[in-house]
């Protein structure tokens, strides 16, 4: 294997080159190479200054996350950064691409920094539950003060070069070839005899001690008030606070203690899992077998909430869009729904009115299918009724050009049946967006039996253009996400029938980490939606299956949630925050009595165990049936489409972490009470018997 870090010499300047594709992550070999090259350069009498430069798309984008679950190997990155800083000759970091995490720390360990235009900088460690622990939490505030360091490290979002220059973190911007400019900068430093500036010895960031303390205290109060369950942010704050209170060598020790606590916390493993799960989910086998078709112009059938959201997502992706509605009034509303989104951007100063006009120029409203003859792909987002979908697809089949992809946004209907009405089922696919479609990142790509690889690759290409997180799903009622929610939604209603209040169920689920509970969610989405589905399923529902009619009682009163001012909660004067409703509790009591149930009390932990057991068991069945390709795809769906707390990794990762035997025990216990509902997934049973976990199915 070739060495990923090399030292060469140009005149009296040593050039250290990092070459570890794809993102030059700071793996063991890179760390060792950096130490060795700095040592060599320091000892080489022909070298007077050193440039650290990275080949390929970026300066190191961080520590190597794949090494996190292995025992640490020396040298640690913190020692590498200290070694670079300790070099007796000026070290210049030449930065481009995404200078993130450990990469940024290497840059701060260097004595001077030059960057190419367009470079992005950040400390995303918090997103995987840790903190910048190669001296970064101690070095950055020494230059910038506390505020910017807190902002960058606690949010984890990157910032651009202009901001970094303004903060004093980068000394020079390269206007030509970065490597050449860095070598020239090094020569200039030598000629001008500019003294080495070691960041760990600086204290200009502490000059205004009062402002430093105020920034720390303001952030601390905000974090305490928000009561976030995340573990790492407070540890980051403590490190930045300490930077001003102790010399670097002591701060470095504290930083180490804090990161150890983060690494040992279960949130870290869960967040690392989420990071890789998201990257794995985009790897569809079809993409390796076929190339996507061209995508420049698409059609969207329907201008309601979903159709308009999809249209905005497509316009934002730079596509031309023809939106079709059935009549003049509906298309006028559709156009208004689209324009509203951009108008809000204009009102908030996010885009100019000219930009809005330019985007809207790519949008064409229509009331017939005639204009769709040359579109590359069409997405239907009409009423969720098989006969309506079939009518649309029959009509599309007549007008679309050969090779146009025909996508349905259905959230639960059988796409094989929809495809069967066309003469080209190989072009038919499911693209299940989540509302609001221009904001939510998840896209379930549903694979019908006859779809071609090329059609799937084109669906994936669309997801990429729209910056969505695509996940592959087989065809079944509700696909992955909605099929699961149907199951644990039932459990929420069982819990209420047995004695928990909807308010306690919501509180328990929030305590677990969801932003809102299932009954708040129902009020937000509109109780009438679930009611319509239940009515439709009534004909086919097994009469022996447990059915809780409480939600129906509320709907019969016209209490559909926020939009009617009343659901499980009361929403006074259009408020979006509900208060508890004694009348709802009375209805629940009456229904319990009617069902002959004596209510009992539940602990929040019991509620969560049961709710999650149903979710995990259904997820296991979905994997077992091959609807999801692997358990981590289920996790991505729940995290990105259903607000499952990312810091718990997803339901399948959570199950692995608490132990599959524990989940199975809950299911067996519940089966004693309701054997029809609680049937342990064969996959779960098998994994427990073999002592394996879901993650064992994610490999490969
Ligand atoms: N360690 C190990 N592998 C990494 C990595 C890291 N820090 N960052 C990215 N990768 C890998 C990805 O897993 C992916 O591998 P794959 O092709 O086998 O799936 C590959 O590099 C490309 O990453 P991807 O995210 O698909 O590319 P992108 O161009 O969309 O984004 C980054 C590039 C660097 C912005 C993004 O990967 C990122 O944010 N990485 C994490 C950075 C981070 O958290 N650093 C701090 C770690 S302490």
PDB file of C-alpha atoms in Angstrom, residues 178-290:
ATOM      1  CA  UNK A 178      -3.609  26.806  -3.932  1.00  0.00           C
ATOM      2  CA  UNK A 179      -0.442  24.722  -3.744  1.00  0.00           C
ATOM      3  CA  UNK A 180       1.640  27.362  -5.552  1.00  0.00           C
ATOM      4  CA  UNK A 181       0.164  30.154  -3.450  1.00  0.00           C
ATOM      5  CA  UNK A 182       0.862  28.235  -0.233  1.00  0.00           C
ATOM      6  CA  UNK A 183       4.495  27.650  -1.250  1.00  0.00           C
ATOM      7  CA  UNK A 184       4.854  31.351  -2.107  1.00  0.00           C
ATOM      8  CA  UNK A 185       3.235  32.320   1.200  1.00  0.00           C
ATOM      9  CA  UNK A 186       5.767  30.119   3.024  1.00  0.00           C
ATOM     10  CA  UNK A 187       8.625  31.793   1.143  1.00  0.00           C
ATOM     11  CA  UNK A 188       7.222  35.214   2.014  1.00  0.00           C
ATOM     12  CA  UNK A 189       6.993  34.301   5.713  1.00  0.00           C
ATOM     13  CA  UNK A 190      10.658  33.318   5.628  1.00  0.00           C
ATOM     14  CA  UNK A 191      11.769  36.423   3.747  1.00  0.00           C
ATOM     15  CA  UNK A 192       9.761  38.735   6.008  1.00  0.00           C
ATOM     16  CA  UNK A 193      10.893  36.781   9.075  1.00  0.00           C
ATOM     17  CA  UNK A 194       7.313  36.598  10.339  1.00  0.00           C
ATOM     18  CA  UNK A 195       7.513  34.887  13.713  1.00  0.00           C
ATOM     19  CA  UNK A 196       5.754  31.552  14.224  1.00  0.00           C
ATOM     20  CA  UNK A 197       2.323  32.003  15.835  1.00  0.00           C
ATOM     21  CA  UNK A 198       1.260  29.002  17.910  1.00  0.00           C
ATOM     22  CA  UNK A 199      -2.467  29.166  18.563  1.00  0.00           C
ATOM     23  CA  UNK A 200      -2.213  27.349  21.903  1.00  0.00           C
ATOM     24  CA  UNK A 201      -0.011  30.206  23.143  1.00  0.00           C
ATOM     25  CA  UNK A 202      -2.359  32.940  21.985  1.00  0.00           C
ATOM     26  CA  UNK A 203      -4.770  34.717  24.287  1.00  0.00           C
ATOM     27  CA  UNK A 204      -6.248  37.474  22.106  1.00  0.00           C
ATOM     28  CA  UNK A 205      -9.599  35.652  22.161  1.00  0.00           C
ATOM     29  CA  UNK A 206      -9.718  36.166  25.946  1.00  0.00           C
ATOM     30  CA  UNK A 207      -8.977  39.906  25.809  1.00  0.00           C
ATOM     31  CA  UNK A 208     -12.558  40.814  26.654  1.00  0.00           C
ATOM     32  CA  UNK A 209     -13.041  38.467  29.581  1.00  0.00           C
ATOM     33  CA  UNK A 210     -16.490  39.858  30.414  1.00  0.00           C
ATOM     34  CA  UNK A 211     -17.749  39.226  26.889  1.00  0.00           C
ATOM     35  CA  UNK A 212     -16.290  35.723  27.016  1.00  0.00           C
ATOM     36  CA  UNK A 213     -18.081  34.874  30.256  1.00  0.00           C
ATOM     37  CA  UNK A 214     -21.296  36.505  29.052  1.00  0.00           C
ATOM     38  CA  UNK A 215     -21.301  34.385  25.881  1.00  0.00           C
ATOM     39  CA  UNK A 216     -20.769  31.220  27.915  1.00  0.00           C
ATOM     40  CA  UNK A 217     -23.510  32.101  30.410  1.00  0.00           C
ATOM     41  CA  UNK A 218     -26.022  33.124  27.744  1.00  0.00           C
ATOM     42  CA  UNK A 219     -25.495  29.827  25.897  1.00  0.00           C
ATOM     43  CA  UNK A 220     -25.652  27.824  29.094  1.00  0.00           C
ATOM     44  CA  UNK A 221     -28.975  29.444  30.095  1.00  0.00           C
ATOM     45  CA  UNK A 222     -30.402  28.842  26.628  1.00  0.00           C
ATOM     46  CA  UNK A 223     -29.352  25.205  26.717  1.00  0.00           C
ATOM     47  CA  UNK A 224     -30.735  24.627  30.194  1.00  0.00           C
ATOM     48  CA  UNK A 225     -34.033  26.262  29.203  1.00  0.00           C
ATOM     49  CA  UNK A 226     -34.275  24.128  26.059  1.00  0.00           C
ATOM     50  CA  UNK A 227     -33.632  21.028  28.171  1.00  0.00           C
ATOM     51  CA  UNK A 228     -32.143  19.208  25.190  1.00  0.00           C
ATOM     52  CA  UNK A 229     -31.471  15.519  25.763  1.00  0.00           C
ATOM     53  CA  UNK A 230     -28.201  15.754  23.810  1.00  0.00           C
ATOM     54  CA  UNK A 231     -25.135  14.962  25.887  1.00  0.00           C
ATOM     55  CA  UNK A 232     -22.281  16.476  23.868  1.00  0.00           C
ATOM     56  CA  UNK A 233     -23.312  20.181  23.660  1.00  0.00           C
ATOM     57  CA  UNK A 234     -22.874  20.876  27.390  1.00  0.00           C
ATOM     58  CA  UNK A 235     -19.484  19.129  27.338  1.00  0.00           C
ATOM     59  CA  UNK A 236     -18.461  21.414  24.453  1.00  0.00           C
ATOM     60  CA  UNK A 237     -19.512  24.458  26.433  1.00  0.00           C
ATOM     61  CA  UNK A 238     -17.504  23.257  29.434  1.00  0.00           C
ATOM     62  CA  UNK A 239     -14.392  22.850  27.255  1.00  0.00           C
ATOM     63  CA  UNK A 240     -14.714  26.328  25.768  1.00  0.00           C
ATOM     64  CA  UNK A 241     -15.313  27.777  29.225  1.00  0.00           C
ATOM     65  CA  UNK A 242     -12.185  26.037  30.496  1.00  0.00           C
ATOM     66  CA  UNK A 243     -10.059  27.347  27.626  1.00  0.00           C
ATOM     67  CA  UNK A 244     -10.089  30.820  29.190  1.00  0.00           C
ATOM     68  CA  UNK A 245      -9.473  29.521  32.684  1.00  0.00           C
ATOM     69  CA  UNK A 246      -6.412  27.324  32.233  1.00  0.00           C
ATOM     70  CA  UNK A 247      -3.260  27.070  30.170  1.00  0.00           C
ATOM     71  CA  UNK A 248      -3.446  24.885  27.059  1.00  0.00           C
ATOM     72  CA  UNK A 249      -1.788  21.749  28.544  1.00  0.00           C
ATOM     73  CA  UNK A 250      -4.427  21.618  31.289  1.00  0.00           C
ATOM     74  CA  UNK A 251      -7.282  22.469  28.939  1.00  0.00           C
ATOM     75  CA  UNK A 252      -6.174  19.632  26.709  1.00  0.00           C
ATOM     76  CA  UNK A 253      -6.486  17.184  29.611  1.00  0.00           C
ATOM     77  CA  UNK A 254      -9.973  18.446  30.398  1.00  0.00           C
ATOM     78  CA  UNK A 255     -10.910  18.180  26.732  1.00  0.00           C
ATOM     79  CA  UNK A 256      -9.760  14.558  26.811  1.00  0.00           C
ATOM     80  CA  UNK A 257     -11.885  13.790  29.891  1.00  0.00           C
ATOM     81  CA  UNK A 258     -14.932  15.345  28.224  1.00  0.00           C
ATOM     82  CA  UNK A 259     -14.550  13.433  24.988  1.00  0.00           C
ATOM     83  CA  UNK A 260     -14.106  10.167  26.884  1.00  0.00           C
ATOM     84  CA  UNK A 261     -17.452  10.827  28.549  1.00  0.00           C
ATOM     85  CA  UNK A 262     -19.016  11.534  25.130  1.00  0.00           C
ATOM     86  CA  UNK A 263     -17.523   8.437  23.518  1.00  0.00           C
ATOM     87  CA  UNK A 264     -18.791   6.242  26.334  1.00  0.00           C
ATOM     88  CA  UNK A 265     -22.274   7.745  26.098  1.00  0.00           C
ATOM     89  CA  UNK A 266     -24.721   5.649  24.027  1.00  0.00           C
ATOM     90  CA  UNK A 267     -25.654   8.719  21.949  1.00  0.00           C
ATOM     91  CA  UNK A 268     -22.269   8.605  20.229  1.00  0.00           C
ATOM     92  CA  UNK A 269     -22.676   5.048  18.890  1.00  0.00           C
ATOM     93  CA  UNK A 270     -26.263   5.835  17.873  1.00  0.00           C
ATOM     94  CA  UNK A 271     -25.278   8.981  15.982  1.00  0.00           C
ATOM     95  CA  UNK A 272     -22.363   7.296  14.216  1.00  0.00           C
ATOM     96  CA  UNK A 273     -24.807   4.585  13.162  1.00  0.00           C
ATOM     97  CA  UNK A 274     -27.165   7.258  11.784  1.00  0.00           C
ATOM     98  CA  UNK A 275     -24.273   8.830   9.832  1.00  0.00           C
ATOM     99  CA  UNK A 276     -23.364   5.583   8.063  1.00  0.00           C
ATOM    100  CA  UNK A 277     -26.983   4.393   7.728  1.00  0.00           C
ATOM    101  CA  UNK A 278     -27.801   7.515   5.730  1.00  0.00           C
ATOM    102  CA  UNK A 279     -24.851   6.925   3.407  1.00  0.00           C
ATOM    103  CA  UNK A 280     -25.685   3.229   3.000  1.00  0.00           C
ATOM    104  CA  UNK A 281     -29.338   3.822   2.151  1.00  0.00           C
ATOM    105  CA  UNK A 282     -28.484   5.642  -1.091  1.00  0.00           C
ATOM    106  CA  UNK A 283     -26.622   2.628  -2.467  1.00  0.00           C
ATOM    107  CA  UNK A 284     -29.288   0.916  -4.552  1.00  0.00           C
ATOM    108  CA  UNK A 285     -28.143  -2.191  -6.461  1.00  0.00           C
ATOM    109  CA  UNK A 286     -29.921  -0.878  -9.592  1.00  0.00           C
ATOM    110  CA  UNK A 287     -27.647   2.178  -9.682  1.00  0.00           C
ATOM    111  CA  UNK A 288     -24.665  -0.093 -10.255  1.00  0.00           C
ATOM    112  CA  UNK A 289     -26.405  -1.820 -13.150  1.00  0.00           C
ATOM    113  CA  UNK A 290     -27.911   1.099 -15.075  1.00  0.00           C
TER     114      UNK A 290
END
